[in-house]
Amino acid sequence: MRFNAAIGLSLSDGLFSGTLTPDAIYQFNEDFGFRMRVNGTYNRLKKSYSSTILGASVISIFNPIYELQAAVEFEYSNVNQKFSDRAFQD
């Protein structure tokens, strides 16, 4: 079993974006593997926009030969967005 995580952070004038994506990979043998991943992202643009993205995915991995990998992935994401009326008043 292998564990990984990715962290993303973006900052700009009035913008914040942060992402956290941990996952776990189970290798059944040299040819077959399975990965489970969850992810979360928060975005905010000052006085105008914010969003939250939460999701999960599962991936089945097949390596018939070392140089070739095939994968099938199912992913579900839930996106919530909020817009401010103040963004359009300037």
PDB file of C-alpha atoms in Angstrom:
ATOM      1  CA  MET A   1       0.000   0.000   0.000  1.00  0.00           C
ATOM      2  CA  ARG A   2       1.366   3.410  -0.980  1.00  0.00           C
ATOM      3  CA  PHE A   3       0.061   6.774   0.202  1.00  0.00           C
ATOM      4  CA  ASN A   4       0.460  10.086  -1.620  1.00  0.00           C
ATOM      5  CA  ALA A   5      -0.835  13.610  -1.202  1.00  0.00           C
ATOM      6  CA  ALA A   6      -0.803  16.735  -3.329  1.00  0.00           C
ATOM      7  CA  ILE A   7      -1.145  20.244  -1.942  1.00  0.00           C
ATOM      8  CA  GLY A   8      -1.807  23.282  -4.110  1.00  0.00           C
ATOM      9  CA  LEU A   9      -1.854  26.937  -3.093  1.00  0.00           C
ATOM     10  CA  SER A  10      -2.367  30.016  -5.259  1.00  0.00           C
ATOM     11  CA  LEU A  11      -2.311  33.584  -4.014  1.00  0.00           C
ATOM     12  CA  SER A  12      -2.759  36.748  -6.013  1.00  0.00           C
ATOM     13  CA  ASP A  13      -4.320  40.201  -5.637  1.00  0.00           C
ATOM     14  CA  GLY A  14      -7.635  39.260  -4.026  1.00  0.00           C
ATOM     15  CA  LEU A  15      -7.437  35.615  -5.096  1.00  0.00           C
ATOM     16  CA  PHE A  16      -6.972  32.558  -2.902  1.00  0.00           C
ATOM     17  CA  SER A  17      -7.065  28.961  -4.093  1.00  0.00           C
ATOM     18  CA  GLY A  18      -6.166  25.915  -2.030  1.00  0.00           C
ATOM     19  CA  THR A  19      -6.305  22.212  -2.893  1.00  0.00           C
ATOM     20  CA  LEU A  20      -5.656  19.037  -0.906  1.00  0.00           C
ATOM     21  CA  THR A  21      -5.683  15.649  -2.632  1.00  0.00           C
ATOM     22  CA  PRO A  22      -4.622  12.554  -0.666  1.00  0.00           C
ATOM     23  CA  ASP A  23      -4.730   9.100  -2.239  1.00  0.00           C
ATOM     24  CA  ALA A  24      -3.865   5.472  -1.567  1.00  0.00           C
ATOM     25  CA  ILE A  25      -2.671   2.890  -4.101  1.00  0.00           C
ATOM     26  CA  TYR A  26      -2.877  -0.837  -3.535  1.00  0.00           C
ATOM     27  CA  GLN A  27      -0.831  -2.943  -5.944  1.00  0.00           C
ATOM     28  CA  PHE A  28      -2.356  -6.445  -6.119  1.00  0.00           C
ATOM     29  CA  ASN A  29       0.576  -7.728  -8.183  1.00  0.00           C
ATOM     30  CA  GLU A  30       2.921  -6.430 -10.912  1.00  0.00           C
ATOM     31  CA  ASP A  31       0.042  -6.180 -13.398  1.00  0.00           C
ATOM     32  CA  PHE A  32      -2.964  -4.885 -11.417  1.00  0.00           C
ATOM     33  CA  GLY A  33      -3.429  -1.975  -9.036  1.00  0.00           C
ATOM     34  CA  PHE A  34      -6.233   0.053  -7.492  1.00  0.00           C
ATOM     35  CA  ARG A  35      -6.195   3.703  -6.367  1.00  0.00           C
ATOM     36  CA  MET A  36      -8.643   5.627  -4.180  1.00  0.00           C
ATOM     37  CA  ARG A  37      -8.457   9.428  -4.068  1.00  0.00           C
ATOM     38  CA  VAL A  38     -10.365  12.224  -2.355  1.00  0.00           C
ATOM     39  CA  ASN A  39      -9.965  15.878  -3.206  1.00  0.00           C
ATOM     40  CA  GLY A  40     -11.012  19.229  -1.906  1.00  0.00           C
ATOM     41  CA  THR A  41     -10.539  22.703  -3.370  1.00  0.00           C
ATOM     42  CA  TYR A  42     -11.556  26.126  -2.111  1.00  0.00           C
ATOM     43  CA  ASN A  43     -11.399  29.206  -4.364  1.00  0.00           C
ATOM     44  CA  ARG A  44     -12.167  32.800  -3.438  1.00  0.00           C
ATOM     45  CA  LEU A  45     -11.936  36.014  -5.415  1.00  0.00           C
ATOM     46  CA  LYS A  46     -12.379  38.963  -3.056  1.00  0.00           C
ATOM     47  CA  LYS A  47     -15.835  40.619  -3.186  1.00  0.00           C
ATOM     48  CA  SER A  48     -17.072  38.560  -6.117  1.00  0.00           C
ATOM     49  CA  TYR A  49     -16.791  34.776  -6.101  1.00  0.00           C
ATOM     50  CA  SER A  50     -16.182  31.688  -3.990  1.00  0.00           C
ATOM     51  CA  SER A  51     -16.421  27.982  -4.702  1.00  0.00           C
ATOM     52  CA  THR A  52     -15.899  24.701  -2.927  1.00  0.00           C
ATOM     53  CA  ILE A  53     -15.174  21.499  -4.827  1.00  0.00           C
ATOM     54  CA  LEU A  54     -15.279  18.141  -3.036  1.00  0.00           C
ATOM     55  CA  GLY A  55     -14.830  14.840  -4.803  1.00  0.00           C
ATOM     56  CA  ALA A  56     -13.606  11.284  -4.843  1.00  0.00           C
ATOM     57  CA  SER A  57     -12.350   8.864  -7.467  1.00  0.00           C
ATOM     58  CA  VAL A  58     -11.386   5.233  -7.881  1.00  0.00           C
ATOM     59  CA  ILE A  59      -8.997   3.989 -10.540  1.00  0.00           C
ATOM     60  CA  SER A  60      -8.231   0.482 -11.709  1.00  0.00           C
ATOM     61  CA  ILE A  61      -4.741   0.171 -13.221  1.00  0.00           C
ATOM     62  CA  PHE A  62      -3.512  -2.560 -15.570  1.00  0.00           C
ATOM     63  CA  ASN A  63       0.093  -2.949 -16.789  1.00  0.00           C
ATOM     64  CA  PRO A  64       0.188  -5.678 -19.482  1.00  0.00           C
ATOM     65  CA  ILE A  65       3.858  -4.824 -20.159  1.00  0.00           C
ATOM     66  CA  TYR A  66       6.215  -2.462 -18.328  1.00  0.00           C
ATOM     67  CA  GLU A  67       6.037   0.272 -20.994  1.00  0.00           C
ATOM     68  CA  LEU A  68       2.213   0.314 -21.221  1.00  0.00           C
ATOM     69  CA  GLN A  69      -0.399   1.191 -18.629  1.00  0.00           C
ATOM     70  CA  ALA A  70      -4.180   1.210 -19.029  1.00  0.00           C
ATOM     71  CA  ALA A  71      -6.565   2.684 -16.470  1.00  0.00           C
ATOM     72  CA  VAL A  72     -10.286   3.066 -15.905  1.00  0.00           C
ATOM     73  CA  GLU A  73     -11.402   5.879 -13.600  1.00  0.00           C
ATOM     74  CA  PHE A  74     -14.702   6.857 -12.016  1.00  0.00           C
ATOM     75  CA  GLU A  75     -14.804  10.323 -10.466  1.00  0.00           C
ATOM     76  CA  TYR A  76     -17.535  12.251  -8.704  1.00  0.00           C
ATOM     77  CA  SER A  77     -17.235  15.948  -7.859  1.00  0.00           C
ATOM     78  CA  ASN A  78     -19.639  18.260  -6.075  1.00  0.00           C
ATOM     79  CA  VAL A  79     -19.233  21.972  -6.886  1.00  0.00           C
ATOM     80  CA  ASN A  80     -20.788  24.779  -4.836  1.00  0.00           C
ATOM     81  CA  GLN A  81     -20.473  28.345  -6.156  1.00  0.00           C
ATOM     82  CA  LYS A  82     -21.475  31.714  -4.743  1.00  0.00           C
ATOM     83  CA  PHE A  83     -21.391  34.983  -6.630  1.00  0.00           C
ATOM     84  CA  SER A  84     -21.649  38.401  -5.001  1.00  0.00           C
ATOM     85  CA  ASP A  85     -23.784  41.190  -6.436  1.00  0.00           C
ATOM     86  CA  ARG A  86     -21.029  43.638  -5.484  1.00  0.00           C
ATOM     87  CA  ALA A  87     -18.833  42.211  -8.247  1.00  0.00           C
ATOM     88  CA  PHE A  88     -20.999  43.897 -10.877  1.00  0.00           C
ATOM     89  CA  GLN A  89     -21.448  47.317  -9.181  1.00  0.00           C
ATOM     90  CA  ASP A  90     -18.103  48.991  -9.995  1.00  0.00           C
TER      91      ASP A  90
END
